[in-house]
Amino acid sequence: MDSASPTATQLKKSEDPKAARQSLTITDNRTGKNYEVPITNDTIRAMDLRQIKVDPTDFGMMSYDPAFNNTASCISKVTFIDGDAGILRYRGYPIEDLAEKSTYLETAYLLLNGELPTEAQLKDWTYHVTHHTFIHESIKKFLDGFHYDAHPMGMLISTIAALSTYYHDAKDIFSPESRKKQTYRLIGKMPTIAAFSYRHSLGMPFVYPDNDLSYPGNFLNMLFRTTETRYRPNPTLEHALDILFILHADHEQNCSANTIRGVGSSHVDPYSATAAAIAALYGPLHGGANEEVLRMLMEIGSVQKVPDFIKRVKTGEVKLMGFGHRVYKNYDPRAKIIKVAADKVMQKMKQPDPLLDIAKALEEAALSDPYFVERKLYPNVDFYSGITLKAMGFPVSMFTVLFAVARTVGWISQWSEMIEDPQQKIGRPRQLYTGVTHRDYVEMDQRK
Ligand code: CMC
């Protein structure tokens, strides 16, 4: 359907005389006063509450919403999620269609520009990303400075932040041309830095990008090439990685997207803002969950031990990692696609993994248990992605790094939208101060 045409719900509302007045009437029982605030897109503006005061000196009413459970922080056209129905769309295109028919670079273009590229646009976009994959030689020295067992996510955060010291033109954030240039650089260099971080942790020489390979193919080349004169990626793995990249490309206002918008709202350069987003992703409740899922499955160890583990989750002793989501109260559509991909990779690689059986047994046990059913806890994207990546030969510490490589385009799309939005200002939430109001300074000799 044309995005401009009204939806069935909108039509029903406008035909209903009771719904004709798109406003909310609030009665302040402290003063008996009534206020009428406009409703747009089923939302009121928090600033409209500020007029509600007990007396003229009063600051005015605020809304309290820790963790943004019910607060829209922006107006966006990038990604749509219906968490109850388990729907995810990039720029209106269902994730299932993109995973089946598109490629990561084409999807990245779509996220950034709002439309699927023509053949010429895709060629031009691919050319520019491919020709920005090399990094300055001194960045290699920087990477060499990390300890041998440094986590590649820590290395990625720092190295992406360090890019801001190389590209001074990145500060020109209001120039669309400059933003385009930084976008090529970020999407092009992210796999290189990610792969170099991994090679450093192995103590192996860095592998330079190969411009003749696809985006995921080149990533595999930089990660895994050893003595071959020319690395040829396994087509099954290359395709599976491309699908994983598409599934991780964006996810509207999640923790790291909110971070890049928040940090970027101070008008810092995109490398510093992206480094902050990667840091947000690193946490185990966000992108770090894929690593935690694998550790959990290894700890459980066998299908027989699943019921015991479920008991421990229900007593609150441990969390079932890879389950639950702030927005999805249904099966995460990405998890469905990855589950199929995991099976395919294992069949092709002829490498059955007992962890996949444990994961399936966990899922079955959870989905039929009232604890998970009542709380609407379903597998999320991270539940099967770790097993798939493990089967593809990725070490556990690289799982979240891979997520970061794919999500870069989502971060840049969200950041650019924020920069161009005239309604956005520097992010600055309010607080409810409940500390001591005022007291006199206590001299040292009088303190107890
Ligand atoms: N295992 C056990 N119980 C859970 C889980 C879980 N994974 N997730 C939520 N619950 C329970 C939670 O204890 C609470 O129970 P009660 O009502 O009795 O207090 C109820 O379900 C609601 O949970 P919540 O903590 O209010 O939900 P939230 O929206 O704040 O948290 C979440 C969302 C993703 C942080 C959480 O579900 C979680 O910690 N999951 C495990 C980590 C994980 O898999 N994260 C990846 C998320 S998807 C990819 C990404 O964002 O990068």
Coordinates of C-alpha atoms and ligand atoms in Angstrom, one line a residue:
M1 CA 0.0 0.0 0.0
D2 CA 1.1 3.5 -0.7
S3 CA 2.6 4.9 2.5
A4 CA 0.7 8.1 2.0
S5 CA -2.8 6.4 1.9
P6 CA -4.6 6.3 5.2
T7 CA -4.6 2.9 7.0
A8 CA -7.8 1.1 8.0
T9 CA -7.5 2.2 11.6
Q10 CA -7.0 5.8 10.5
L11 CA -10.1 5.7 8.3
K12 CA -12.2 4.1 11.1
K13 CA -11.1 6.8 13.5
S14 CA -12.0 9.8 11.2
E15 CA -15.4 8.3 10.4
D16 CA -16.2 8.0 14.1
P17 CA -17.6 11.3 15.4
K18 CA -16.3 10.7 19.0
A19 CA -12.8 10.4 17.6
A20 CA -13.0 13.5 15.5
R21 CA -11.4 15.7 18.1
Q22 CA -7.8 14.7 18.1
S23 CA -6.9 15.9 21.5
L24 CA -6.6 14.8 25.1
T25 CA -8.3 16.5 28.0
I26 CA -6.5 16.4 31.3
T27 CA -7.9 17.4 34.6
D28 CA -5.4 18.4 37.3
N29 CA -7.2 17.4 40.5
R30 CA -4.8 19.5 42.5
T31 CA -6.2 22.7 41.0
G32 CA -9.4 21.5 39.3
K33 CA -8.1 23.0 36.0
N34 CA -8.7 21.3 32.6
Y35 CA -6.1 21.3 29.8
E36 CA -6.5 20.2 26.2
V37 CA -3.4 18.8 24.5
P38 CA -3.3 17.9 20.8
I39 CA -2.8 14.3 19.7
T40 CA -0.8 13.5 16.6
N41 CA -0.1 10.0 15.5
D42 CA -1.6 8.7 18.8
T43 CA 1.0 10.7 20.7
I44 CA 1.0 13.8 22.8
R45 CA 4.1 16.0 23.1
A46 CA 5.7 15.9 26.5
M47 CA 6.3 19.6 26.4
D48 CA 2.5 20.2 26.2
L49 CA 2.4 18.9 29.8
R50 CA 4.6 21.7 31.0
Q51 CA 1.7 24.2 31.1
I52 CA 0.2 22.1 33.9
K53 CA 1.2 24.0 37.0
V54 CA -0.1 24.4 40.6
D55 CA 0.9 28.0 40.6
P56 CA 2.9 30.3 38.2
T57 CA 6.2 29.7 39.9
D58 CA 5.8 25.9 39.5
F59 CA 8.2 24.3 36.9
G60 CA 5.3 22.5 35.3
M61 CA 4.4 18.8 34.8
M62 CA 7.0 16.4 33.3
S63 CA 6.6 12.7 32.3
Y64 CA 8.9 10.2 34.0
D65 CA 10.0 7.4 31.8
P66 CA 13.2 5.6 32.8
A67 CA 14.6 3.5 29.9
F68 CA 12.2 5.2 27.4
N69 CA 9.6 2.5 27.8
N70 CA 6.9 4.8 26.4
T71 CA 8.6 7.8 24.9
A72 CA 9.2 8.5 21.2
S73 CA 12.5 10.4 21.0
C74 CA 12.3 11.1 17.3
I75 CA 10.2 10.9 14.1
S76 CA 11.8 8.4 11.8
K77 CA 11.2 6.9 8.3
V78 CA 14.0 4.3 8.4
T79 CA 12.8 1.1 10.1
F80 CA 9.3 -0.1 11.2
I81 CA 8.7 -2.7 13.9
D82 CA 5.4 -4.1 15.0
G83 CA 6.5 -6.0 18.1
D84 CA 3.2 -7.7 18.8
A85 CA 2.9 -9.0 15.2
G86 CA 6.6 -9.8 14.9
I87 CA 7.0 -7.5 11.8
L88 CA 10.3 -5.8 10.8
R89 CA 10.6 -3.6 7.7
Y90 CA 13.4 -1.4 6.4
R91 CA 12.0 1.6 4.5
G92 CA 8.7 -0.4 4.1
Y93 CA 10.3 -3.6 2.7
P94 CA 9.7 -6.8 4.8
I95 CA 12.9 -8.2 6.3
E96 CA 12.0 -11.7 4.9
D97 CA 12.0 -10.3 1.3
L98 CA 15.3 -8.5 1.8
A99 CA 16.9 -11.5 3.3
E100 CA 15.8 -13.7 0.4
K101 CA 16.2 -11.3 -2.5
S102 CA 18.6 -8.5 -1.6
T103 CA 22.3 -8.2 -0.7
Y104 CA 23.8 -6.3 2.2
L105 CA 25.2 -3.5 0.1
E106 CA 21.9 -3.0 -1.7
T107 CA 20.0 -3.1 1.7
A108 CA 22.5 -0.6 3.1
Y109 CA 21.8 1.8 0.2
L110 CA 18.1 1.4 0.8
L111 CA 18.5 2.2 4.5
L112 CA 20.6 5.3 3.8
N113 CA 18.7 6.7 0.8
G114 CA 15.1 5.5 1.4
E115 CA 14.8 3.7 -2.0
L116 CA 16.3 0.6 -3.6
P117 CA 19.1 1.5 -5.9
T118 CA 18.9 1.4 -9.7
E119 CA 21.6 -0.8 -11.4
A120 CA 23.8 2.3 -12.0
Q121 CA 23.3 3.6 -8.4
L122 CA 24.2 0.2 -6.9
K123 CA 27.3 0.0 -9.1
D124 CA 28.4 3.5 -8.0
W125 CA 27.7 2.8 -4.3
T126 CA 29.5 -0.6 -4.4
Y127 CA 32.5 1.1 -6.2
H128 CA 32.7 3.8 -3.5
V129 CA 32.4 1.4 -0.5
T130 CA 34.9 -1.0 -2.1
H131 CA 37.4 1.9 -2.7
H132 CA 37.3 3.0 1.0
T133 CA 38.2 -0.4 2.6
F134 CA 41.9 0.4 3.1
I135 CA 43.0 2.0 6.4
H136 CA 46.0 4.3 7.0
E137 CA 49.1 2.2 7.7
S138 CA 49.6 3.9 11.1
I139 CA 46.3 2.5 12.3
K140 CA 48.0 -0.9 12.1
K141 CA 50.6 0.3 14.6
F142 CA 47.8 1.6 16.8
L143 CA 46.2 -1.9 16.7
D144 CA 49.5 -3.5 17.4
G145 CA 49.6 -1.6 20.7
F146 CA 46.7 -3.7 22.1
H147 CA 47.5 -6.5 24.5
Y148 CA 47.5 -10.0 22.8
D149 CA 44.2 -11.0 24.5
A150 CA 42.3 -7.7 24.0
H151 CA 38.7 -8.3 23.1
P152 CA 38.1 -7.3 19.5
M153 CA 35.1 -5.2 20.5
G154 CA 37.3 -3.0 22.7
M155 CA 39.7 -2.7 19.9
L156 CA 36.9 -1.8 17.4
I157 CA 35.5 0.9 19.7
S158 CA 38.9 2.6 20.1
T159 CA 40.0 2.3 16.5
I160 CA 36.8 3.7 15.1
A161 CA 37.1 6.6 17.5
A162 CA 40.7 7.1 16.3
L163 CA 39.5 7.5 12.7
S164 CA 38.3 11.0 13.8
T165 CA 41.9 11.9 14.2
Y166 CA 42.6 11.1 10.5
Y167 CA 39.6 12.6 8.8
H168 CA 39.2 16.2 9.9
D169 CA 36.6 16.9 7.2
A170 CA 34.3 14.7 9.2
K171 CA 33.5 17.6 11.6
D172 CA 31.6 19.2 8.7
I173 CA 28.4 17.2 9.7
F174 CA 26.0 19.6 8.0
S175 CA 27.5 19.1 4.6
P176 CA 25.7 16.2 2.8
E177 CA 28.8 15.7 0.7
S178 CA 31.0 15.3 3.8
R179 CA 28.5 12.9 5.4
K180 CA 28.5 10.8 2.2
K181 CA 32.3 10.6 2.3
Q182 CA 32.3 9.5 5.9
T183 CA 29.6 7.0 5.2
Y184 CA 31.7 5.4 2.5
R185 CA 34.7 5.4 4.8
L186 CA 32.8 3.9 7.8
I187 CA 31.0 1.1 5.8
G188 CA 34.2 0.4 3.9
K189 CA 36.7 0.4 6.7
M190 CA 34.6 -1.3 9.4
P191 CA 35.2 -4.9 8.2
T192 CA 38.9 -4.1 7.7
I193 CA 39.3 -2.8 11.3
A194 CA 37.1 -5.7 12.6
A195 CA 39.2 -8.3 10.8
F196 CA 42.5 -6.7 11.7
S197 CA 41.5 -6.7 15.4
Y198 CA 40.8 -10.5 15.1
R199 CA 44.1 -11.1 13.3
H200 CA 45.9 -9.2 16.0
S201 CA 44.4 -11.4 18.7
L202 CA 45.7 -14.5 16.9
G203 CA 49.1 -12.9 16.3
M204 CA 48.6 -13.4 12.6
P205 CA 49.6 -10.9 9.8
F206 CA 46.9 -8.6 8.6
V207 CA 45.2 -9.5 5.3
Y208 CA 44.6 -6.5 3.0
P209 CA 41.2 -6.0 1.4
D210 CA 40.5 -7.7 -2.0
N211 CA 38.4 -5.4 -4.2
D212 CA 37.3 -8.3 -6.4
L213 CA 35.4 -9.9 -3.7
S214 CA 31.9 -9.2 -2.4
Y215 CA 31.4 -7.2 0.9
P216 CA 31.0 -10.4 3.0
G217 CA 33.5 -12.3 0.8
N218 CA 36.2 -9.8 1.4
F219 CA 35.4 -9.8 5.2
L220 CA 35.9 -13.6 5.2
N221 CA 39.1 -13.1 3.2
M222 CA 40.5 -10.6 5.7
L223 CA 39.6 -12.8 8.7
F224 CA 40.5 -16.3 7.5
R225 CA 43.1 -16.2 4.6
T226 CA 46.3 -18.0 5.4
T227 CA 48.7 -19.2 2.7
E228 CA 46.4 -19.1 -0.4
T229 CA 47.6 -16.6 -3.1
R230 CA 44.0 -15.7 -3.7
Y231 CA 41.3 -16.4 -1.1
R232 CA 38.0 -17.8 -2.5
P233 CA 35.2 -17.7 0.0
N234 CA 32.9 -20.7 0.4
P235 CA 29.7 -19.5 -1.4
T236 CA 27.4 -21.0 1.3
L237 CA 29.2 -19.1 4.0
E238 CA 29.4 -15.9 2.0
H239 CA 25.7 -16.0 1.3
A240 CA 24.9 -16.9 5.0
L241 CA 27.0 -14.0 6.2
D242 CA 25.3 -11.6 3.7
I243 CA 21.9 -12.7 5.2
L244 CA 23.2 -12.1 8.7
F245 CA 24.5 -8.7 7.7
I246 CA 21.0 -7.8 6.3
L247 CA 19.2 -9.0 9.4
H248 CA 21.5 -6.9 11.7
A249 CA 21.5 -3.8 9.5
D250 CA 19.1 -1.7 11.6
H251 CA 16.5 -2.0 14.3
E252 CA 15.0 1.5 14.9
Q253 CA 15.5 3.1 18.3
N254 CA 17.5 0.4 20.2
C255 CA 20.1 1.2 22.8
S256 CA 23.0 1.8 20.3
A257 CA 20.8 3.8 17.8
N258 CA 19.7 5.9 20.7
T259 CA 23.3 6.3 21.7
I260 CA 24.5 7.5 18.3
R261 CA 21.5 9.9 18.1
G262 CA 22.3 11.1 21.7
V263 CA 26.0 11.5 21.2
G264 CA 25.6 12.8 17.7
S265 CA 23.2 15.5 18.9
S266 CA 26.2 17.3 20.4
H267 CA 27.4 17.7 16.8
V268 CA 30.5 15.6 17.3
D269 CA 32.0 13.9 14.2
P270 CA 30.4 10.5 13.1
Y271 CA 33.5 8.4 14.0
S272 CA 33.3 9.5 17.7
A273 CA 29.5 9.0 17.6
T274 CA 29.8 5.5 16.0
A275 CA 32.4 4.5 18.6
A276 CA 29.9 5.3 21.3
A277 CA 27.2 3.3 19.5
I278 CA 29.6 0.3 19.3
A279 CA 30.2 0.6 23.0
A280 CA 26.5 0.5 23.6
L281 CA 26.2 -2.6 21.5
Y282 CA 29.0 -4.4 23.4
G283 CA 26.8 -4.9 26.5
P284 CA 25.4 -8.3 27.2
L285 CA 21.8 -7.0 27.1
H286 CA 22.3 -5.7 23.6
G287 CA 24.6 -7.0 20.9
G288 CA 26.8 -8.8 23.4
A289 CA 24.0 -11.3 24.0
N290 CA 25.0 -13.5 21.0
E291 CA 28.3 -14.2 22.8
E292 CA 26.5 -14.9 26.0
V293 CA 24.0 -17.3 24.3
L294 CA 26.9 -19.5 23.2
R295 CA 28.5 -19.5 26.6
M296 CA 25.1 -20.4 28.1
L297 CA 24.6 -23.3 25.7
M298 CA 28.1 -24.6 26.4
E299 CA 27.5 -24.3 30.2
I300 CA 24.2 -26.3 29.8
G301 CA 26.2 -28.9 27.9
S302 CA 23.4 -31.4 27.0
V303 CA 19.7 -31.6 26.1
Q304 CA 19.1 -33.6 29.3
K305 CA 20.2 -30.6 31.4
V306 CA 17.7 -28.2 29.8
P307 CA 14.9 -28.7 32.3
D308 CA 17.2 -27.9 35.2
F309 CA 18.4 -24.7 33.5
I310 CA 14.8 -23.6 32.8
K311 CA 14.2 -24.0 36.5
R312 CA 17.1 -21.8 37.4
V313 CA 15.8 -19.1 34.9
K314 CA 12.4 -19.2 36.6
T315 CA 13.8 -18.7 40.1
G316 CA 15.7 -15.6 38.7
E317 CA 19.1 -17.2 39.3
V318 CA 20.1 -16.8 35.6
K319 CA 18.6 -15.2 32.5
L320 CA 17.8 -17.2 29.4
M321 CA 20.1 -15.2 27.0
G322 CA 18.8 -14.7 23.5
F323 CA 15.2 -14.6 24.8
G324 CA 13.0 -11.6 25.4
H325 CA 12.9 -8.2 23.8
R326 CA 11.8 -4.7 24.7
V327 CA 9.7 -4.4 21.5
Y328 CA 8.9 -7.9 20.3
K329 CA 6.3 -9.6 22.3
N330 CA 6.2 -12.3 19.6
Y331 CA 8.8 -14.4 17.8
D332 CA 11.6 -12.0 16.5
P333 CA 11.3 -12.3 12.7
R334 CA 15.1 -12.2 12.4
A335 CA 15.4 -15.3 14.7
K336 CA 13.1 -17.3 12.4
I337 CA 15.3 -16.5 9.4
I338 CA 18.5 -17.3 11.3
K339 CA 17.2 -20.6 12.6
V340 CA 16.7 -21.8 9.0
A341 CA 20.1 -20.4 8.0
A342 CA 21.7 -22.2 10.9
D343 CA 20.3 -25.5 9.7
K344 CA 21.5 -24.9 6.1
V345 CA 25.0 -23.9 7.2
M346 CA 25.4 -27.0 9.3
Q347 CA 24.0 -29.3 6.6
K348 CA 26.4 -27.7 4.0
M349 CA 29.4 -27.8 6.3
K350 CA 28.4 -31.3 7.3
Q351 CA 29.1 -30.1 10.8
P352 CA 26.2 -30.9 13.2
D353 CA 26.6 -29.0 16.4
P354 CA 25.1 -30.5 19.6
L355 CA 24.6 -26.8 20.7
L356 CA 21.9 -26.4 18.1
D357 CA 20.0 -29.4 19.6
I358 CA 20.4 -27.8 23.1
A359 CA 19.1 -24.4 21.7
K360 CA 16.1 -26.1 20.0
A361 CA 15.3 -28.0 23.2
L362 CA 15.6 -24.8 25.2
E363 CA 13.3 -23.0 22.8
E364 CA 10.7 -25.8 22.9
A365 CA 10.8 -25.9 26.7
A366 CA 10.5 -22.2 27.1
L367 CA 7.7 -21.7 24.6
S368 CA 5.5 -24.2 26.4
D369 CA 6.3 -22.9 29.9
P370 CA 3.8 -20.5 31.5
Y371 CA 6.7 -18.3 32.9
F372 CA 7.8 -17.4 29.3
V373 CA 4.3 -17.5 27.8
E374 CA 2.9 -15.1 30.3
R375 CA 5.8 -12.7 29.9
K376 CA 5.7 -13.1 26.1
L377 CA 9.4 -14.1 26.0
Y378 CA 10.4 -15.5 22.6
P379 CA 13.8 -16.1 20.9
N380 CA 15.4 -12.9 19.7
V381 CA 18.0 -12.4 16.9
D382 CA 20.8 -13.4 19.1
F383 CA 19.4 -16.9 20.1
Y384 CA 20.5 -18.7 16.9
S385 CA 23.0 -16.2 15.4
G386 CA 25.9 -17.4 17.7
I387 CA 25.4 -21.1 16.7
T388 CA 25.3 -20.1 13.0
L389 CA 28.5 -18.0 13.3
K390 CA 30.2 -20.8 15.3
A391 CA 29.4 -23.3 12.5
M392 CA 30.8 -20.8 10.0
G393 CA 34.1 -20.8 11.9
F394 CA 33.8 -17.5 13.7
P395 CA 35.3 -17.4 17.2
V396 CA 32.9 -16.3 20.0
S397 CA 34.7 -13.0 20.6
M398 CA 33.9 -12.0 17.0
F399 CA 30.1 -12.4 17.2
T400 CA 29.3 -8.9 18.5
V401 CA 32.0 -7.4 16.2
L402 CA 30.1 -8.9 13.2
F403 CA 26.9 -7.4 14.5
A404 CA 28.7 -4.0 14.7
V405 CA 30.0 -4.3 11.1
A406 CA 26.4 -4.9 9.9
R407 CA 24.8 -2.3 12.1
T408 CA 27.1 0.5 11.0
V409 CA 24.7 1.4 8.2
G410 CA 21.8 1.6 10.6
W411 CA 23.7 3.9 12.9
I412 CA 24.6 6.2 10.0
S413 CA 21.1 6.2 8.7
Q414 CA 19.7 7.1 12.1
W415 CA 22.5 9.7 12.7
S416 CA 21.9 11.4 9.3
E417 CA 18.2 11.5 9.9
M418 CA 18.8 13.2 13.2
I419 CA 21.2 15.7 11.8
E420 CA 18.7 16.7 9.1
D421 CA 15.7 16.9 11.4
P422 CA 15.0 20.5 12.3
Q423 CA 13.1 19.4 15.4
Q424 CA 16.1 17.8 17.0
K425 CA 18.4 19.6 19.4
I426 CA 21.1 18.4 21.8
G427 CA 19.8 15.5 23.7
R428 CA 19.3 16.5 27.3
P429 CA 16.8 14.6 29.5
R430 CA 15.3 16.0 32.7
Q431 CA 15.6 14.3 36.1
L432 CA 13.4 14.0 39.2
Y433 CA 15.8 15.1 41.9
T434 CA 15.1 13.3 45.2
G435 CA 18.4 14.2 47.0
V436 CA 18.9 16.5 49.9
T437 CA 17.5 20.0 49.1
H438 CA 20.0 22.3 50.7
R439 CA 22.4 22.1 53.6
D440 CA 25.3 24.1 55.1
Y441 CA 28.9 23.0 54.4
V442 CA 30.3 21.0 57.4
E443 CA 33.8 21.7 58.5
M444 CA 36.2 18.7 58.6
D445 CA 36.5 18.8 62.5
Q446 CA 32.8 18.7 62.9
R447 CA 32.1 15.7 60.7
K448 CA 31.1 12.4 62.3
Ligands
CMC1 N1 15.2 -14.6 30.8 C1 14.4 -14.7 31.9 N2 13.5 -13.7 32.2 C2 13.4 -12.7 31.4 C3 14.2 -12.5 30.3 C4 15.2 -13.5 30.0 N3 16.0 -13.4 28.9 N4 13.9 -11.4 29.6 C5 12.9 -10.8 30.4 N5 12.6 -11.6 31.4 C6 11.6 -11.4 32.4 C7 12.0 -10.3 33.4 O1 12.7 -10.8 34.5 C8 10.6 -9.7 33.7 O2 10.0 -10.5 34.7 P1 9.1 -10.0 35.9 O3 8.0 -9.3 35.2 O4 8.8 -11.1 36.7 O5 10.0 -9.0 36.6 C9 9.9 -9.7 32.4 O6 10.4 -10.9 31.7 C10 10.0 -8.5 31.6 O7 11.3 -8.2 31.3 P2 12.0 -6.8 31.3 O8 13.3 -6.9 31.9 O9 11.0 -5.8 31.9 O10 12.1 -6.5 29.8 P3 13.0 -5.4 29.1 O11 12.2 -4.9 27.9 O12 13.4 -4.4 30.1 O13 14.3 -6.2 28.7 C11 15.8 -7.4 27.4 C12 14.5 -6.6 27.4 C13 16.2 -7.8 26.0 C14 17.0 -6.6 28.0 C15 15.6 -8.7 28.3 O14 14.6 -9.5 27.7 C16 16.9 -9.5 28.4 O15 17.7 -9.2 29.3 N6 17.1 -10.6 27.6 C17 18.3 -11.3 27.6 C18 19.4 -10.6 26.9 C19 19.2 -10.6 25.4 O16 19.0 -11.7 24.8 N7 19.4 -9.5 24.7 C20 19.3 -9.3 23.3 C21 18.2 -8.5 22.8 S1 17.8 -8.5 21.1 C22 19.3 -7.9 20.3 C23 19.8 -6.6 20.7 O17 19.1 -5.7 21.3 O18 20.9 -6.4 20.4

